[in-house]
GROMACS .gro file of C-alpha atoms in nm:
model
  210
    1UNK     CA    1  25.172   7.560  12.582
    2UNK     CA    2  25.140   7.514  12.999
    3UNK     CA    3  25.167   7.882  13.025
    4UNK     CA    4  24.895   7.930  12.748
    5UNK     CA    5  24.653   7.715  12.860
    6UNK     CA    6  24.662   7.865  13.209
    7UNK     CA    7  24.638   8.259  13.093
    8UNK     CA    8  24.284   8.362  13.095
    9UNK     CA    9  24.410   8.673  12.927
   10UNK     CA   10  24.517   8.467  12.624
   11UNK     CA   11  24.231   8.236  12.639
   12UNK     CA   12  23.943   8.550  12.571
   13UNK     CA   13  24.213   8.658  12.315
   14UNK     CA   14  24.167   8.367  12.131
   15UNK     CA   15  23.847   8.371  12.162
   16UNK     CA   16  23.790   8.752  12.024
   17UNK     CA   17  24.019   8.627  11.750
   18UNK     CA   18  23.730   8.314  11.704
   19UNK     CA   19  23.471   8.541  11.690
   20UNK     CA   20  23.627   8.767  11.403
   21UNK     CA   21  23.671   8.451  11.214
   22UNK     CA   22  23.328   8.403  11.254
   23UNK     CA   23  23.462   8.043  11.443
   24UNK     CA   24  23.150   8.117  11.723
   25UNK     CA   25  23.188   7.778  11.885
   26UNK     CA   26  23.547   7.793  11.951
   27UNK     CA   27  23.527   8.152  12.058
   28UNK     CA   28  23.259   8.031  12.319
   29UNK     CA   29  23.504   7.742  12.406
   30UNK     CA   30  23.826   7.991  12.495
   31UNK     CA   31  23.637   8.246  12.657
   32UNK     CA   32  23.471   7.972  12.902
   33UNK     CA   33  23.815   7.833  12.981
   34UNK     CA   34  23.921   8.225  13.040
   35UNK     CA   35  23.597   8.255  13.265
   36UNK     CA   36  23.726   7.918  13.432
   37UNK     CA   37  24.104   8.087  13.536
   38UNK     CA   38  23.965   8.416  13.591
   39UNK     CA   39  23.614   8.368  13.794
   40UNK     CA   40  23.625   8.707  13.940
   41UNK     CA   41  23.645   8.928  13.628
   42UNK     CA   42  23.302   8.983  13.485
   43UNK     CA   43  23.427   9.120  13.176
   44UNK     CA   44  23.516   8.758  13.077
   45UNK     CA   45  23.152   8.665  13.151
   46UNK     CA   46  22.987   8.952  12.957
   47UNK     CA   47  23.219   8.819  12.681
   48UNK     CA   48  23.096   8.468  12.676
   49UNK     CA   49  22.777   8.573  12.679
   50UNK     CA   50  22.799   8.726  12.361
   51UNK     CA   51  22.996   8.462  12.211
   52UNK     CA   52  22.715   8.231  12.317
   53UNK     CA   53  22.484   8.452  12.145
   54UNK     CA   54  22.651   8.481  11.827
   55UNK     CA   55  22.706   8.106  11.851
   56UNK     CA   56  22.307   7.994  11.852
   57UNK     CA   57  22.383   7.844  12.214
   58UNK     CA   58  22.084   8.051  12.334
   59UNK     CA   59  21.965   7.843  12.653
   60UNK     CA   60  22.344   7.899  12.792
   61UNK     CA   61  22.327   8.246  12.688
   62UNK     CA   62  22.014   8.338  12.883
   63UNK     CA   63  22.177   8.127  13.182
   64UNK     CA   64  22.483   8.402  13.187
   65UNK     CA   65  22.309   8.649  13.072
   66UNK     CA   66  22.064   8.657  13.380
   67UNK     CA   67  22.340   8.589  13.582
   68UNK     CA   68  22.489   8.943  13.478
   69UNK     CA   69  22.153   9.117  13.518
   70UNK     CA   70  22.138   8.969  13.857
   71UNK     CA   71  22.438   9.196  13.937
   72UNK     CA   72  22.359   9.575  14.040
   73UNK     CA   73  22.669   9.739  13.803
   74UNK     CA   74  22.521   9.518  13.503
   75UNK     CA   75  22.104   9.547  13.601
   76UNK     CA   76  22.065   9.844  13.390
   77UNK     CA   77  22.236   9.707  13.084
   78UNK     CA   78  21.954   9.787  12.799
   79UNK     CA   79  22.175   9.600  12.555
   80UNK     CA   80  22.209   9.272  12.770
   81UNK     CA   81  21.844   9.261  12.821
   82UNK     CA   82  21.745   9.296  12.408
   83UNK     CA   83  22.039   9.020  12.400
   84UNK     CA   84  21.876   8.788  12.669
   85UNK     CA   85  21.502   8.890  12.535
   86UNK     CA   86  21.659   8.742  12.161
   87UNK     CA   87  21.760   8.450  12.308
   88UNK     CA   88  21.447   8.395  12.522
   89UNK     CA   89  21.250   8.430  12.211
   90UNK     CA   90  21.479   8.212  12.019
   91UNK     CA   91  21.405   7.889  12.298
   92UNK     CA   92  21.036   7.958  12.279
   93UNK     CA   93  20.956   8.183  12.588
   94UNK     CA   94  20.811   8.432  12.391
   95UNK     CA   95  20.562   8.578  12.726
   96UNK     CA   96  20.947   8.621  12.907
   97UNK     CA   97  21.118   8.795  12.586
   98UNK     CA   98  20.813   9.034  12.556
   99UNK     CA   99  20.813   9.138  12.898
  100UNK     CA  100  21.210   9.261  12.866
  101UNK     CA  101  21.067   9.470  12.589
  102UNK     CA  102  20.762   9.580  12.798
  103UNK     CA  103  21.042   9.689  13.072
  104UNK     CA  104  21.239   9.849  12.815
  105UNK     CA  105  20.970  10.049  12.689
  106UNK     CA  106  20.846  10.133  13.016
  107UNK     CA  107  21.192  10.262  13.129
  108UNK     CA  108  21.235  10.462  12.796
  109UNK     CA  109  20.955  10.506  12.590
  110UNK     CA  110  21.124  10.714  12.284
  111UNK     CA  111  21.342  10.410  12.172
  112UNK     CA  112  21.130  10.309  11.845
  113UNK     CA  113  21.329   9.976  11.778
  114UNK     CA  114  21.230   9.867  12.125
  115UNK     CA  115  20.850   9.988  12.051
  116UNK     CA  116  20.904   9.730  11.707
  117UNK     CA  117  21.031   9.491  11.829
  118UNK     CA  118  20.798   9.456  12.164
  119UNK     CA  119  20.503   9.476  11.867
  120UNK     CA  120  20.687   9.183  11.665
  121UNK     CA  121  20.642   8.969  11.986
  122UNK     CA  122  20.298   9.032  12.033
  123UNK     CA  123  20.213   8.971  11.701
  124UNK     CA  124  20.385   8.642  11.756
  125UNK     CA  125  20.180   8.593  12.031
  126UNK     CA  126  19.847   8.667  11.880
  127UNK     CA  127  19.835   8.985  12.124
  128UNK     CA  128  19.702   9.163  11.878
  129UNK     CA  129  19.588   9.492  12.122
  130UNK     CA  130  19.965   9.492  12.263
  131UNK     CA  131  20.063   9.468  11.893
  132UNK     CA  132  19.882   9.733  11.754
  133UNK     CA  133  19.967  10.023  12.088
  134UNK     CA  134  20.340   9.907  11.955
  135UNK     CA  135  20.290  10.020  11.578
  136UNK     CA  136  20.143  10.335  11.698
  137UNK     CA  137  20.410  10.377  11.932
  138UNK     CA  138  20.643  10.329  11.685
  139UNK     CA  139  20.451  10.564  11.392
  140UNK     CA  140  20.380  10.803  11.638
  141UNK     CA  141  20.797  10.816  11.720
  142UNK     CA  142  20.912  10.751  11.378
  143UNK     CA  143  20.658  10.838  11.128
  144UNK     CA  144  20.941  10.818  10.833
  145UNK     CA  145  20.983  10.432  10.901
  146UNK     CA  146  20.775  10.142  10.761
  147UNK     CA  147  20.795   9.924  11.023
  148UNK     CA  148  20.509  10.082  11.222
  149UNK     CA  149  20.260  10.113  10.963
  150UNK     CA  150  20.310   9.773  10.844
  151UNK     CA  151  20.283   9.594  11.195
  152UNK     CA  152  19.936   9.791  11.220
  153UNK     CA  153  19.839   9.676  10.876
  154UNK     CA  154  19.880   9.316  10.989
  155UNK     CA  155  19.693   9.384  11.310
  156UNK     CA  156  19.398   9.545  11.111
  157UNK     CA  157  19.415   9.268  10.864
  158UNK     CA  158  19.404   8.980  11.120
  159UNK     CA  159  19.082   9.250  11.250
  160UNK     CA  160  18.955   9.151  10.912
  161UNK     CA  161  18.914   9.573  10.860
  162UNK     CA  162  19.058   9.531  10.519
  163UNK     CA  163  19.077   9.937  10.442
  164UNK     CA  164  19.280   9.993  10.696
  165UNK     CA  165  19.499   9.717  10.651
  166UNK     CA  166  19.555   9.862  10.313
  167UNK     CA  167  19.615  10.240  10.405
  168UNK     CA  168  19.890  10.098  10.651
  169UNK     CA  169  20.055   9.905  10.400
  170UNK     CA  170  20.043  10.129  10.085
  171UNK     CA  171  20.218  10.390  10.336
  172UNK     CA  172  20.461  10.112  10.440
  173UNK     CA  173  20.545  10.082  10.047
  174UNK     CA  174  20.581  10.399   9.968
  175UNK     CA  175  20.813  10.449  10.289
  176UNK     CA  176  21.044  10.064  10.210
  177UNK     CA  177  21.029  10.131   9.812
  178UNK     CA  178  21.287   9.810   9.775
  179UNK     CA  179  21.107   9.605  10.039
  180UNK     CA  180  20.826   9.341   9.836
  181UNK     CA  181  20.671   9.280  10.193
  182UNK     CA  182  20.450   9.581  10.203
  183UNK     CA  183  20.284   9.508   9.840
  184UNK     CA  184  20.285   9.112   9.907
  185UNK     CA  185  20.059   9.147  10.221
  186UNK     CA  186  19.853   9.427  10.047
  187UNK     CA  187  19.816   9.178   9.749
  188UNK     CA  188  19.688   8.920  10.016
  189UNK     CA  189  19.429   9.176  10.179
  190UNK     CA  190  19.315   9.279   9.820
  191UNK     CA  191  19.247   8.892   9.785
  192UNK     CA  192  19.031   8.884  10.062
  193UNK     CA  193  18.789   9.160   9.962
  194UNK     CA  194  18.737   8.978   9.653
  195UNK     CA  195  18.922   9.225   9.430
  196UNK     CA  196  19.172   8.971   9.236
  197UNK     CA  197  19.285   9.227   8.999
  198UNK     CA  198  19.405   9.489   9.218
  199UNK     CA  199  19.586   9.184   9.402
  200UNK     CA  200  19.709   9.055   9.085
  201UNK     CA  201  19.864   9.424   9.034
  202UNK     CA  202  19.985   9.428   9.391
  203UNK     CA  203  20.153   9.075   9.324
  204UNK     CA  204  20.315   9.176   9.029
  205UNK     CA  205  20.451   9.525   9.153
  206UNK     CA  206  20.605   9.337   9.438
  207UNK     CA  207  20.795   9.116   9.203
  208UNK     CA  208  20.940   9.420   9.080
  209UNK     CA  209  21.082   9.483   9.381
  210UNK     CA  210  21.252   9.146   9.423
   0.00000   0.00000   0.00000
């Protein structure tokens, strides 16, 4: 047990082992105490960072998360940033977790999930401009997802330009033909022009889908 409890090799084992039990707490436990015998290997700390963020403990996440970016072999890690932008947006700071994605997009401007997700934020944010150069980022990149089209449709809608609100998200159904989303928010746009039946028919298409 001595020798166990003082192996920082054994400790992150035990960890990885928490994680694929889905055990996220533990795992975050062990691979601390590994971080705590071991100090100098950063692996261990890249490792606890993604325990923390599979374990919800997003405010110590960001903590060693930034701490990793802070280091020039890790500063360019694209995945570490989307991790520390999730958890920044999980605490709140949704102005820091759409700049990462501003950064990301900036650096490379072909990834479309960064383009969707930096559009999510803004929508979040009631940036509705930043939103909407997103979706057409995104359509403009990936004109075969839905994503795109429906982000713009909620822009346009929130515009109160109810046509093309509509054209984004009849695309966005006819590109998602399981997802409801698309025909729920077009049902909600129909409402707002006054045209109940077509809404009605939008509403009861998306049940379909459910």
């Amino acid at each position: 047990k001595y020798y166990f409890d003082q192996n920082a090799g054994l400790r992150a084992m035990l960890g990885h082992l928490n994680s694929m039990k889905s055990e996220y707490k533990l795992a975050v436990e062990n691979i601390r105490q590994a971080t705590m015998l071991d100090p100098e290997n950063i692996r261990f700390q890249e490792e606890l960072a993604l325990a923390q963020v599979a374990a919800d403990a997003h405010a110590d996440a960001a903590g060693t998360l930034k701490m990793l970016l802070d280091r020039p072999e890790y500063s360019e890690r694209n995945d570490l940033k989307r991790s520390l932008a999730t958890a920044e947006a999980k605490l709140g700071r949704l102005d820091a977790a759409r700049q990462i994605y501003i950064d990301l997009t900036r650096h490379d401007p072909t990834n479309t999930n960064d383009w969707i997700r930096l559009g999510e934020l803004c929508w979040k944010i009631d940036d509705l401009g930043g939103a909407l150069i997103a979706a057409n980022r995104a359509i403009t990149l990936a004109p075969q997802r839905h994503e795109g089209y429906l982000l713009s449709g909620l822009v346009w809608q929130k515009r109160e330009k109810i046509e093309n609100a509509l054209e984004m998200f009849d695309r966005a159904a006819e590109l998602a033909p399981q997802d409801s989303t698309p025909l729920i928010l077009r049902g909600i746009s129909l409402q707002k022009s006054d045209r109940h039946a077509a809404a009605a028919e939008a509403y009861s298409e998306a049940l379909k889908r459910t």
